[in-house]
XYZ file of C-alpha atoms in Angstrom:
784
model
C -74.932 -24.261 47.203
C -71.419 -24.407 45.974
C -71.497 -28.272 45.515
C -74.141 -27.776 42.956
C -72.462 -25.918 40.312
C -70.332 -28.897 38.952
C -72.489 -31.906 40.143
C -75.000 -31.476 36.965
C -72.233 -33.850 34.615
C -72.581 -36.263 37.477
C -76.484 -35.878 37.926
C -76.660 -36.686 33.905
C -74.575 -39.810 33.968
C -77.015 -41.085 36.588
C -79.941 -40.195 34.113
C -81.882 -43.416 33.647
C -80.235 -45.636 36.895
C -82.359 -46.071 39.508
C -81.514 -47.302 43.281
C -83.451 -49.975 44.416
C -85.412 -49.768 41.480
C -85.319 -51.445 37.419
C -85.491 -48.181 34.935
C -84.830 -48.636 31.192
C -81.993 -46.705 29.671
C -82.583 -43.598 28.059
C -81.348 -44.945 24.477
C -82.058 -42.709 21.275
C -84.534 -44.693 18.781
C -83.134 -43.561 15.086
C -84.147 -45.874 12.747
C -82.013 -48.159 10.897
C -79.184 -45.737 9.501
C -78.479 -46.202 5.696
C -75.884 -48.706 5.011
C -76.898 -51.186 7.972
C -78.831 -54.805 7.948
C -79.950 -56.393 10.801
C -80.609 -60.203 10.714
C -82.632 -62.557 13.124
C -81.594 -65.571 13.193
C -83.612 -68.548 15.245
C -82.210 -68.557 19.142
C -82.306 -64.997 19.492
C -78.973 -64.462 17.330
C -79.409 -60.989 15.884
C -76.626 -59.878 12.972
C -76.634 -56.169 12.132
C -73.829 -55.222 8.931
C -72.445 -51.409 8.932
C -71.182 -50.115 6.535
C -68.053 -48.016 7.782
C -65.708 -46.345 5.202
C -67.170 -48.014 2.257
C -66.440 -51.171 4.199
C -68.332 -53.219 5.740
C -68.242 -54.619 9.576
C -70.978 -57.391 11.453
C -72.232 -56.964 14.981
C -73.166 -60.831 15.814
C -75.057 -61.888 19.755
C -76.971 -63.774 21.152
C -75.142 -67.407 19.613
C -71.459 -67.498 22.356
C -70.843 -66.858 25.371
C -74.231 -66.969 26.418
C -73.681 -66.586 30.588
C -71.795 -63.521 30.150
C -73.896 -60.279 30.467
C -72.921 -59.601 27.645
C -71.517 -60.900 24.638
C -70.429 -59.294 20.623
C -69.218 -60.906 17.866
C -67.343 -58.112 15.600
C -65.962 -59.445 11.903
C -64.208 -56.551 9.493
C -63.138 -58.509 6.619
C -61.516 -62.267 7.782
C -60.576 -60.761 11.313
C -63.246 -61.445 13.719
C -63.535 -60.638 18.317
C -65.345 -61.783 20.514
C -66.366 -59.324 23.642
C -67.526 -60.341 26.861
C -68.797 -57.857 29.812
C -69.200 -59.342 33.320
C -70.570 -57.235 36.266
C -71.194 -58.552 39.808
C -74.059 -57.360 42.240
C -72.654 -56.876 44.737
C -70.187 -54.154 45.318
C -66.746 -53.874 45.463
C -64.559 -52.715 48.795
C -62.926 -50.141 46.334
C -63.731 -46.316 46.197
C -63.502 -46.445 42.400
C -64.412 -47.775 39.201
C -63.159 -51.950 39.396
C -63.052 -52.152 35.417
C -60.285 -54.585 34.290
C -59.728 -54.962 30.620
C -58.013 -58.166 28.843
C -57.310 -58.514 25.357
C -55.454 -61.269 24.151
C -53.672 -61.801 21.319
C -54.699 -65.708 20.537
C -52.168 -67.729 18.009
C -54.837 -70.399 16.927
C -55.475 -67.212 15.711
C -53.722 -66.148 13.156
C -52.529 -69.693 12.678
C -49.736 -69.935 14.463
C -48.105 -72.360 17.594
C -46.727 -70.278 20.353
C -42.844 -70.411 20.022
C -42.372 -70.711 23.907
C -40.968 -73.699 25.676
C -44.712 -74.704 26.539
C -46.493 -73.687 23.261
C -49.615 -71.339 24.338
C -50.257 -67.975 25.616
C -48.613 -66.996 28.582
C -48.010 -63.732 30.068
C -49.653 -60.741 28.052
C -47.092 -58.336 25.502
C -47.219 -54.861 25.151
C -49.426 -54.790 22.283
C -51.688 -56.872 24.128
C -51.811 -54.254 27.198
C -51.680 -50.616 25.557
C -54.638 -51.938 23.631
C -56.346 -53.354 26.299
C -55.675 -49.617 27.540
C -56.707 -48.166 24.844
C -60.208 -49.520 25.411
C -60.666 -49.135 29.083
C -59.971 -45.088 28.063
C -62.505 -45.410 25.720
C -65.454 -47.372 27.692
C -64.863 -46.041 30.767
C -66.030 -42.728 30.931
C -69.477 -44.067 30.216
C -69.920 -45.600 33.454
C -72.519 -44.309 35.773
C -70.746 -42.426 39.030
C -70.360 -44.020 41.964
C -70.570 -47.610 40.860
C -68.014 -49.652 41.885
C -68.599 -52.961 40.749
C -66.726 -55.157 39.661
C -66.595 -55.653 35.978
C -64.422 -57.520 33.582
C -63.864 -57.192 29.835
C -62.125 -59.993 28.103
C -61.047 -59.334 23.999
C -60.854 -62.631 22.592
C -59.379 -63.189 19.427
C -61.612 -65.681 16.995
C -59.679 -65.063 13.532
C -57.276 -62.534 11.973
C -56.995 -62.059 8.256
C -53.364 -60.126 8.755
C -55.383 -57.576 6.693
C -57.269 -55.943 9.294
C -56.284 -54.962 12.534
C -58.301 -56.363 15.431
C -57.889 -53.508 17.916
C -60.479 -50.970 16.711
C -62.700 -54.031 16.779
C -62.371 -54.949 20.287
C -63.544 -51.504 21.176
C -66.652 -51.542 18.978
C -67.509 -55.416 20.520
C -66.524 -54.015 24.074
C -69.540 -51.144 23.624
C -71.831 -53.626 21.633
C -71.474 -55.685 24.860
C -72.080 -53.578 27.738
C -74.946 -51.982 25.257
C -76.703 -54.924 24.558
C -75.863 -56.861 29.180
C -77.538 -55.261 31.848
C -75.015 -53.301 33.417
C -75.337 -50.014 33.904
C -73.675 -47.580 30.818
C -74.134 -44.637 29.369
C -73.172 -45.593 26.054
C -72.990 -47.032 22.829
C -69.859 -45.570 21.198
C -68.380 -46.628 17.876
C -64.740 -46.299 17.038
C -62.478 -46.467 13.667
C -58.839 -46.211 12.878
C -58.649 -43.249 10.806
C -54.812 -43.323 8.432
C -53.798 -40.701 5.719
C -52.298 -41.838 2.262
C -51.227 -39.693 -0.423
C -53.239 -36.181 1.472
C -56.353 -39.149 1.613
C -58.656 -39.565 4.602
C -59.060 -43.710 4.771
C -61.042 -45.133 6.958
C -60.097 -48.256 8.650
C -56.935 -48.629 6.900
C -55.884 -52.634 5.824
C -52.028 -53.419 7.111
C -50.824 -52.640 4.177
C -51.976 -48.634 3.924
C -51.674 -48.370 7.226
C -47.249 -48.717 6.715
C -47.750 -45.965 3.810
C -49.937 -43.835 5.843
C -49.147 -40.452 7.667
C -51.491 -40.854 10.558
C -52.670 -43.881 12.702
C -55.703 -42.196 14.240
C -57.983 -43.954 16.828
C -60.840 -42.132 17.514
C -64.033 -43.234 19.895
C -67.119 -41.250 19.752
C -70.192 -41.086 21.650
C -73.466 -39.948 20.210
C -74.447 -36.184 18.879
C -70.620 -36.482 17.283
C -69.188 -35.935 20.664
C -65.246 -37.706 21.304
C -65.258 -39.860 23.970
C -60.664 -40.978 23.233
C -58.420 -40.392 21.041
C -55.146 -42.055 20.550
C -52.233 -41.069 17.404
C -49.013 -41.501 16.156
C -48.793 -39.278 12.919
C -45.563 -38.791 10.811
C -45.434 -35.052 12.422
C -48.159 -34.188 9.794
C -50.188 -30.702 9.830
C -52.459 -28.898 12.289
C -55.224 -29.002 9.352
C -54.617 -32.119 8.333
C -54.559 -33.821 11.594
C -58.063 -31.932 12.197
C -59.910 -32.696 9.300
C -59.448 -36.663 9.790
C -60.545 -36.759 13.458
C -63.921 -34.675 12.129
C -63.566 -37.551 9.416
C -63.656 -40.023 11.792
C -66.566 -38.530 14.377
C -68.619 -39.207 11.734
C -67.651 -42.194 11.299
C -68.563 -43.797 14.610
C -72.037 -42.067 14.553
C -72.981 -45.784 12.012
C -71.540 -48.200 14.092
C -73.375 -46.137 17.417
C -76.766 -46.368 15.816
C -76.226 -49.649 14.017
C -75.702 -50.830 17.917
C -78.491 -49.026 19.204
C -80.799 -50.572 16.814
C -79.353 -53.969 18.299
C -80.355 -52.687 21.597
C -83.785 -51.820 20.423
C -84.616 -55.055 18.925
C -83.779 -57.271 21.914
C -84.896 -54.836 24.790
C -82.415 -54.684 26.978
C -83.226 -54.193 30.490
C -80.541 -52.582 32.824
C -79.628 -53.880 36.256
C -80.819 -53.244 39.467
C -77.998 -51.193 40.982
C -77.832 -52.120 44.806
C -76.326 -49.000 45.972
C -74.351 -46.277 44.409
C -71.243 -44.486 45.940
C -72.215 -40.799 46.039
C -71.399 -38.347 48.493
C -75.292 -37.421 49.984
C -76.642 -33.957 49.871
C -76.379 -33.260 53.400
C -73.302 -34.083 54.048
C -71.840 -31.843 51.427
C -73.777 -29.595 52.507
C -72.517 -29.571 56.269
C -68.521 -30.337 55.132
C -69.248 -27.387 52.559
C -69.808 -25.340 55.810
C -67.327 -26.826 57.633
C -63.970 -26.448 55.900
C -64.876 -24.170 51.978
C -63.114 -21.436 53.469
C -60.181 -23.090 54.303
C -59.865 -24.970 51.541
C -60.228 -21.772 49.146
C -57.020 -20.055 51.314
C -55.074 -22.927 50.297
C -56.290 -22.679 46.624
C -55.732 -19.508 46.473
C -52.167 -18.985 48.323
C -50.146 -19.423 45.184
C -46.980 -19.859 47.357
C -47.918 -23.715 48.103
C -45.684 -25.603 46.442
C -47.341 -30.313 45.243
C -45.554 -31.320 48.676
C -47.212 -28.151 51.366
C -50.079 -27.722 49.537
C -51.339 -31.548 50.162
C -50.681 -31.598 53.454
C -52.159 -28.262 54.334
C -55.572 -29.797 52.335
C -55.151 -33.223 54.617
C -54.685 -30.999 57.514
C -58.409 -29.867 56.921
C -59.780 -32.640 55.918
C -58.940 -34.734 58.963
C -60.228 -31.745 60.748
C -63.911 -31.556 58.909
C -63.914 -35.767 58.480
C -63.810 -35.526 62.631
C -66.529 -32.951 62.776
C -68.437 -34.853 60.100
C -68.212 -38.156 61.970
C -69.937 -36.228 65.229
C -72.739 -35.146 63.533
C -73.108 -37.962 61.336
C -72.250 -41.265 63.337
C -74.558 -43.540 61.228
C -72.637 -42.401 57.939
C -70.147 -44.705 56.043
C -66.750 -44.196 56.083
C -66.975 -43.635 52.041
C -69.478 -41.100 52.116
C -67.562 -38.350 55.013
C -64.550 -39.390 52.783
C -66.274 -38.486 49.455
C -68.327 -35.726 50.822
C -65.087 -33.480 51.276
C -63.678 -34.695 47.938
C -66.843 -33.269 46.591
C -66.357 -29.725 48.303
C -62.546 -29.318 47.883
C -62.904 -30.563 44.170
C -66.052 -27.899 43.481
C -63.857 -24.992 45.337
C -60.806 -25.863 42.642
C -63.269 -25.792 39.643
C -65.092 -22.508 40.504
C -61.594 -20.851 40.793
C -60.575 -21.420 37.484
C -64.290 -21.098 36.269
C -65.561 -18.025 38.133
C -62.045 -15.986 38.846
C -60.112 -17.481 36.067
C -57.238 -18.474 38.740
C -55.134 -21.104 39.117
C -53.880 -23.077 42.128
C -50.138 -21.729 40.820
C -50.906 -18.214 40.332
C -50.587 -18.614 36.415
C -53.215 -17.518 33.943
C -54.936 -20.230 32.114
C -52.986 -20.440 29.016
C -48.987 -19.459 30.575
C -46.598 -22.273 31.590
C -44.282 -23.477 34.356
C -40.713 -22.439 34.838
C -39.068 -24.411 32.341
C -34.897 -25.409 32.802
C -33.350 -27.248 30.161
C -29.186 -28.449 30.906
C -27.808 -31.641 28.547
C -24.876 -33.388 28.147
C -24.827 -34.560 32.518
C -22.636 -37.099 32.257
C -19.582 -37.526 30.051
C -19.342 -41.535 30.032
C -23.131 -41.563 28.880
C -23.772 -41.683 25.184
C -26.377 -38.787 25.610
C -28.300 -37.429 28.273
C -30.579 -34.370 29.190
C -32.239 -33.085 32.392
C -36.140 -31.184 31.926
C -37.692 -29.342 34.151
C -40.919 -28.072 33.985
C -42.530 -26.516 37.355
C -41.841 -29.433 39.862
C -41.873 -31.820 36.490
C -38.402 -33.473 36.657
C -36.949 -35.558 34.523
C -33.605 -37.708 33.724
C -33.258 -38.617 30.423
C -29.985 -41.292 28.380
C -29.417 -42.499 25.404
C -27.064 -45.654 24.470
C -26.458 -47.088 21.714
C -25.923 -50.837 20.633
C -25.970 -52.953 17.850
C -28.640 -53.222 15.391
C -28.747 -57.080 17.376
C -30.288 -55.825 20.239
C -32.839 -54.570 18.108
C -36.949 -55.623 19.940
C -37.844 -59.334 18.551
C -41.297 -59.520 18.239
C -42.801 -62.807 18.683
C -43.541 -64.687 15.976
C -47.855 -64.338 17.121
C -47.473 -60.520 17.955
C -45.568 -60.012 13.865
C -48.740 -61.617 12.587
C -51.765 -60.800 14.611
C -50.828 -57.035 14.770
C -47.674 -56.846 12.335
C -45.280 -55.830 14.647
C -41.451 -56.530 13.700
C -37.911 -55.925 15.023
C -37.611 -51.745 16.027
C -34.538 -50.180 16.829
C -36.217 -47.484 18.394
C -37.505 -47.709 21.999
C -38.334 -45.540 24.884
C -38.305 -46.826 28.268
C -40.652 -44.763 31.327
C -39.413 -44.944 35.101
C -41.395 -44.092 37.830
C -39.831 -44.979 40.853
C -42.574 -43.906 44.283
C -39.835 -41.135 45.843
C -40.619 -38.886 42.271
C -44.334 -38.737 44.546
C -42.690 -38.667 47.548
C -43.226 -41.931 48.991
C -42.326 -45.459 49.346
C -43.425 -48.573 47.600
C -42.174 -51.440 46.224
C -39.885 -50.823 43.037
C -40.294 -53.417 40.905
C -40.836 -54.248 36.701
C -43.035 -52.278 34.746
C -46.587 -51.235 35.302
C -49.197 -50.568 32.807
C -48.981 -46.878 33.266
C -45.248 -46.967 33.200
C -45.678 -48.778 29.924
C -48.570 -46.540 28.772
C -46.365 -43.669 28.770
C -43.866 -45.055 27.493
C -45.227 -45.959 24.466
C -46.631 -42.378 24.229
C -43.510 -40.845 24.432
C -41.846 -42.946 22.616
C -44.371 -42.589 19.408
C -44.019 -38.416 20.180
C -39.755 -39.217 18.855
C -40.220 -42.133 16.856
C -40.548 -40.082 13.347
C -37.536 -37.561 13.439
C -35.368 -40.997 14.130
C -33.582 -41.379 10.518
C -34.561 -44.990 9.552
C -30.795 -45.594 8.203
C -28.965 -45.114 11.921
C -26.595 -48.029 11.750
C -27.413 -48.352 15.815
C -29.829 -49.673 18.070
C -31.239 -46.811 20.248
C -32.554 -46.539 23.414
C -33.790 -43.902 25.672
C -34.998 -44.089 28.684
C -36.532 -41.586 30.881
C -36.308 -41.691 34.627
C -39.437 -39.418 36.794
C -37.002 -37.751 38.942
C -40.124 -35.418 40.200
C -43.866 -35.609 39.450
C -46.115 -32.351 39.051
C -48.514 -33.060 36.222
C -47.220 -34.586 32.479
C -44.279 -36.397 33.290
C -44.881 -38.194 29.584
C -44.263 -35.274 27.984
C -41.460 -34.312 30.108
C -39.993 -37.398 29.213
C -40.299 -36.822 25.222
C -38.766 -33.265 25.577
C -36.372 -33.889 27.715
C -35.649 -37.334 25.253
C -35.142 -34.924 22.329
C -32.250 -33.313 23.986
C -31.152 -36.198 24.695
C -31.058 -37.586 21.405
C -29.270 -33.784 20.169
C -27.021 -34.346 22.641
C -25.842 -37.485 21.505
C -25.467 -36.853 18.095
C -28.548 -38.185 16.431
C -29.334 -36.677 13.791
C -33.124 -36.352 13.936
C -34.131 -34.003 11.613
C -36.157 -32.073 14.033
C -36.977 -31.468 17.669
C -39.608 -32.322 19.708
C -41.557 -30.879 22.640
C -45.001 -32.291 24.191
C -47.417 -30.215 26.455
C -50.825 -31.387 28.433
C -53.494 -29.045 28.550
C -56.587 -30.035 30.897
C -60.393 -29.176 31.106
C -62.869 -27.451 33.162
C -66.181 -27.714 32.873
C -69.546 -26.728 33.953
C -72.763 -28.975 33.412
C -76.742 -28.266 32.729
C -78.166 -29.459 35.987
C -81.018 -30.501 33.234
C -79.656 -32.684 30.643
C -76.288 -32.398 31.407
C -74.564 -30.481 28.727
C -71.534 -28.563 28.434
C -72.312 -25.352 29.518
C -69.015 -23.415 30.101
C -65.881 -24.771 30.243
C -61.900 -23.820 30.472
C -58.857 -25.278 28.834
C -55.665 -24.947 31.056
C -52.110 -25.161 29.901
C -49.242 -27.183 31.214
C -51.954 -28.821 33.879
C -50.418 -29.304 36.938
C -51.231 -32.931 39.080
C -53.993 -31.820 41.251
C -55.583 -29.974 38.584
C -55.691 -33.821 36.365
C -57.335 -34.735 39.423
C -59.954 -32.591 39.885
C -60.261 -31.802 35.913
C -62.506 -33.096 32.928
C -59.197 -34.204 30.704
C -55.932 -35.265 29.916
C -54.800 -33.648 26.643
C -51.554 -34.483 25.690
C -49.973 -33.399 22.712
C -46.439 -33.979 20.772
C -44.547 -32.695 17.819
C -41.909 -30.237 16.351
C -42.256 -26.556 15.173
C -44.009 -27.922 11.712
C -46.901 -30.461 12.948
C -47.544 -32.879 14.979
C -46.183 -36.173 15.738
C -48.165 -38.066 18.767
C -51.171 -37.107 20.799
C -53.322 -39.495 23.614
C -56.748 -38.255 24.633
C -58.125 -38.997 28.213
C -61.597 -38.096 29.382
C -63.891 -38.123 32.507
C -66.714 -37.076 30.901
C -69.066 -39.239 28.391
C -67.940 -37.328 25.576
C -66.847 -33.451 24.668
C -67.804 -31.666 21.462
C -65.285 -31.791 18.260
C -65.153 -27.722 19.128
C -63.230 -28.121 22.240
C -60.938 -30.748 20.849
C -60.038 -28.518 18.269
C -59.670 -25.446 20.760
C -56.889 -28.126 22.737
C -55.209 -28.603 19.661
C -54.770 -25.193 18.929
C -53.850 -23.973 22.655
C -51.422 -26.828 22.842
C -49.437 -26.187 19.272
C -49.038 -22.598 20.850
C -47.689 -24.320 24.150
C -45.505 -26.391 22.480
C -43.469 -23.705 20.171
C -43.121 -21.720 23.318
C -41.100 -25.136 25.604
C -39.212 -25.555 21.503
C -37.409 -21.980 21.811
C -36.711 -22.125 25.362
C -35.616 -25.753 24.081
C -33.053 -24.368 21.124
C -32.306 -22.197 24.199
C -29.670 -25.084 25.532
C -29.603 -27.226 22.191
C -30.959 -26.311 19.234
C -29.824 -28.744 16.277
C -27.906 -32.815 17.002
C -24.245 -32.252 17.869
C -21.882 -33.270 14.558
C -20.813 -36.099 16.557
C -20.859 -39.038 18.653
C -19.488 -39.086 21.726
C -16.111 -40.162 22.083
C -16.681 -42.555 24.737
C -19.597 -43.718 22.053
C -19.631 -46.994 20.345
C -18.294 -47.950 16.889
C -19.134 -49.572 13.914
C -16.847 -51.273 10.875
C -17.593 -53.555 8.605
C -15.390 -57.202 7.617
C -14.849 -58.600 4.249
C -14.273 -62.280 4.698
C -13.955 -63.965 1.496
C -15.531 -66.968 1.059
C -12.485 -69.657 0.867
C -11.538 -67.313 4.371
C -14.983 -67.513 6.182
C -14.020 -71.066 8.167
C -10.610 -69.554 9.053
C -12.020 -66.057 10.384
C -15.476 -67.819 12.517
C -13.701 -71.267 13.775
C -15.579 -74.069 14.539
C -18.596 -74.008 15.683
C -18.433 -70.493 15.515
C -15.357 -70.119 18.277
C -13.691 -67.459 17.127
C -16.869 -65.363 16.854
C -17.473 -66.570 20.555
C -14.024 -66.139 21.835
C -13.730 -62.469 20.044
C -17.202 -61.173 21.750
C -16.446 -62.801 24.934
C -13.095 -61.271 25.250
C -13.939 -57.721 23.288
C -17.188 -57.158 24.516
C -17.761 -56.629 21.022
C -20.821 -58.172 18.681
C -20.486 -59.143 14.924
C -23.513 -59.664 12.836
C -23.051 -61.648 8.919
C -24.393 -58.956 6.731
C -23.999 -60.737 3.540
C -22.420 -63.892 1.872
C -18.408 -62.351 2.063
C -19.659 -59.463 4.646
C -19.611 -58.749 8.135
C -20.818 -55.520 10.755
C -18.498 -55.337 13.933
C -20.290 -53.620 17.121
C -18.084 -52.405 19.328
C -19.123 -50.151 22.540
C -16.247 -48.482 22.819
C -13.052 -47.256 20.858
C -11.216 -49.413 22.660
C -13.211 -52.611 22.041
C -13.108 -52.192 18.037
C -8.711 -51.597 18.728
C -8.836 -54.949 20.676
C -10.662 -56.549 18.009
C -8.821 -55.920 15.427
C -6.030 -57.071 16.710
C -8.110 -60.349 17.624
C -8.895 -60.340 14.254
C -5.578 -59.883 13.341
C -4.351 -62.934 15.128
C -6.515 -64.902 13.806
C -6.072 -64.507 10.165
C -2.101 -63.837 9.817
C -1.169 -67.650 9.358
C -4.131 -67.830 6.408
C -3.001 -65.303 4.048
C -4.185 -65.940 0.249
C -3.288 -65.831 -3.380
C -4.926 -65.030 -5.743
C -4.041 -68.781 -7.561
C -4.534 -69.436 -11.257
C -7.462 -72.221 -12.724
C -5.334 -75.410 -14.105
C -2.384 -73.729 -13.301
C 0.174 -76.516 -11.109
C 1.497 -75.560 -8.200
C 4.198 -77.549 -5.873
C 2.396 -79.522 -2.710
C 4.140 -79.609 0.269
C 2.907 -83.141 2.572
C 2.081 -82.379 5.958
C -0.551 -84.754 7.068
C -1.132 -88.617 6.077
C -4.713 -89.770 6.838
C -6.198 -92.680 5.433
C -8.511 -90.543 3.373
C -6.016 -88.841 1.486
C -2.622 -85.956 2.289
C -3.061 -82.868 3.427
C -0.998 -80.537 1.399
C 0.421 -76.825 1.638
C 0.814 -74.641 -1.123
C 3.013 -72.332 0.609
C 3.774 -72.383 4.079
C 1.361 -69.723 5.680
C -1.641 -71.339 4.207
C -4.055 -73.386 5.861
C -3.736 -77.447 4.772
C -6.475 -79.052 2.509
C -6.924 -81.962 1.526
C -6.061 -84.162 -1.300
C -8.575 -87.381 -1.110
C -7.721 -91.129 -2.107
C -9.085 -90.573 -5.651
C -7.358 -87.531 -6.678
C -3.948 -88.899 -5.927
C -3.774 -92.007 -8.955
C -5.575 -92.739 -11.775
C -5.098 -95.944 -9.777
C -7.633 -96.401 -7.116
C -6.373 -96.771 -3.538
C -7.384 -97.414 -0.597
C -4.488 -95.351 1.639
C -2.355 -92.944 0.128
C 1.026 -95.439 2.007
C 0.478 -97.413 -1.461
C 2.526 -94.847 -3.783
C 5.239 -94.435 -0.925
C 3.764 -91.223 -0.018
C 5.413 -89.570 3.197
C 5.373 -86.306 5.067
C 6.856 -83.377 4.005
C 7.246 -84.537 0.349
C 6.706 -82.712 -2.327
C 4.586 -83.009 -5.076
C 2.675 -81.345 -8.280
C -1.024 -81.394 -7.963
C -3.306 -79.262 -10.659
C -5.670 -76.201 -9.165
C -9.594 -76.843 -10.239
C -10.514 -73.620 -8.559
C -12.977 -73.597 -5.065
C -15.951 -75.538 -4.371
C -18.901 -72.984 -4.533
C -20.355 -74.692 -1.811
C -17.977 -74.029 1.152
C -15.009 -72.270 -0.578
C -12.932 -75.295 -0.063
C -9.655 -76.152 -2.953
C -10.337 -78.096 -5.094
C -6.929 -79.935 -6.109
C -6.323 -83.202 -8.160
C -2.206 -85.295 -8.944
C -4.242 -88.003 -10.472
C -5.217 -85.508 -13.501
C -1.017 -84.732 -14.021
C -0.148 -88.709 -14.702
C -2.260 -88.215 -18.428
C -0.048 -86.908 -21.353
C -1.272 -83.434 -21.220
C 1.387 -80.769 -21.197
C 1.360 -78.472 -17.897
C 2.555 -75.061 -16.577
C 4.635 -74.821 -13.144
C 3.525 -72.032 -11.090
C 5.405 -70.294 -8.214
C 3.395 -68.573 -6.153
C 3.698 -64.389 -4.974
C 1.721 -62.223 -4.340
C -0.506 -62.560 -0.980
C -4.110 -60.773 -0.002
C -5.841 -61.537 3.693
C -8.757 -60.633 5.690
C -9.534 -57.267 5.461
C -10.967 -55.100 7.913
C -12.966 -51.696 6.996
C -14.992 -52.999 4.046
C -13.435 -52.622 0.766
C -13.142 -55.503 -1.227
C -8.941 -56.687 -2.153
C -8.300 -56.208 -5.786
C -7.471 -59.555 -7.975
C -3.632 -60.425 -7.656
C -1.627 -62.126 -10.718
C 0.383 -64.830 -10.270
C 3.594 -65.455 -11.764
C 5.843 -68.234 -13.976
């Protein structure tokens, strides 16, 4: 029957499980691999040491969190992560696998206290959410089909040494916790991080090594050198280097897998009885196939349909078929009816690709959809682009702001994961109208965060490091029919070039899909087809979502999600090759719209200038309590930041704002012209104010008065200037002794002139001021 054509993988996933009875999993039982040491402590606590990439990774279980279904602690260096797995024994009402993974960074593990007002861990950070998604994508494909039981994986950081990243340890910990539990799961898996430093691959690089690495690749592997999940960021590395790193990483994961299998063997794990697996009964599937197969086939072979019309046609057939199935099987549960139709639809769709090499939109397996690009959509934007690929449409905008607007990481994220401030970010938005739906428009969800992070990683390697602005790219999906994250990378690249950002090369991305035929006996893949530039329905009915982005030269980002419990490396290599061909074709189309960055930024864009403020004039420029700076920023909208002791950077969102800022700075500094005073010279000062502590004097009319303290007025000790008969407006002779090195104040003395030493009176002529534009004032001389 047609339904049996693609159920081999599903049946293989069920092998080892039984409904209503206990069946032990079919674990491989190899000898303890070389480099592994197993220690059994009192109280059934077991510890295993595995050598991975020349370093020792330690697994332990049976000591902590023993009420959880499964618990494991993984340690590398002095970084340790505890992962627990708990699954309910009663099924949930969901019609999917209700798996929740929570990875939380603990401040205590890094030896810090949170800096929020409660001084405790609050909501999840972006790093925690992205790591949770990586763990989820690594373990989800290995759960049995139809296992709809609430399952939660919690990753608790016990200690962080600042050298070894805990995220890869958390993946291995989740694998060990699930394998050692009685939860049905077809693992274990192993995960490593692969770096590339000076052309040499490094397994699980330290944070220092990773900072100089051109590759950050996380590989999750299954037994028999199969790939389960890939996540990569690369500095535009060559395809052959990338493929080699994947092969090395998969090979290293086998040591971890064998070690966990040995722990499972020693523990004697027996998986729990599964109350019910939510799979469609074969008799209902056969009936649905007879009722609807011809109608479904007609819809999927009609290339005139678009996304909306195809979905409507299938839904119409679905409603008719489900009514007929309900009449014929009145005792069947609603899920069995719905899933039976889904199985038939999926099998017909997949068989079209496998047997007839046909896709529902009429393309062959390696063809791209029609692509259209536009740039400079709105004149007031710093940069913009519209990227249309088939029925996927993305509007990307670029915004420049001051360096002070960069993303500031909290101290815990910096200590735990090394994430610091970043001045390039990409934000992905997926409103409900993009798929003809209605919904609540709220904050960013996990999916939007993950897609935005992928597109950001794709573009970041081509951004210049010394760019004087913080860059924010906003990608808003206006229509979605597959691969919107890769469309965001393409649109973002065009928008950056339109904004005049001197990117090193244009970036494009493409999604590759996979349709497989699995053996009914052992679940091995017998046949497969790779699809270039997949539609949403091809992602839904397919087995893989393989997203790769890069330039004409190399690869910048990769993300692979699977629905199968693993695929051979051979398929991954073919997918990379097919994605490379598609990427180059997209870049050729993009270059016809805009081939290189614009030589200049838009006239409406922001402006940055520097100001040299002598130390002696800093107080005047800043004002009491930074009053002048606050007023400047409030009135003109500019942002002022201090670069060093005497240099400030002024960021203005528009040239008009910079012009206003120049006038403001000139106004507050015009009555405070500076002259070059000669050390040890005597000048005539005018008293402007009498105070208890001394007199305020000016050396020239437009000078800010300075204090001449009582201790410097006379050789005799006085408590008030009136004792010397001094009055406002009176001129006195003072000697100049330079400026205080800490605050820049003038040091003047009248007392020293009462000594018999001869003095020369100086007059002041040359003047200088605070300089806007970055040039340092030249020294001027005083004349006698």
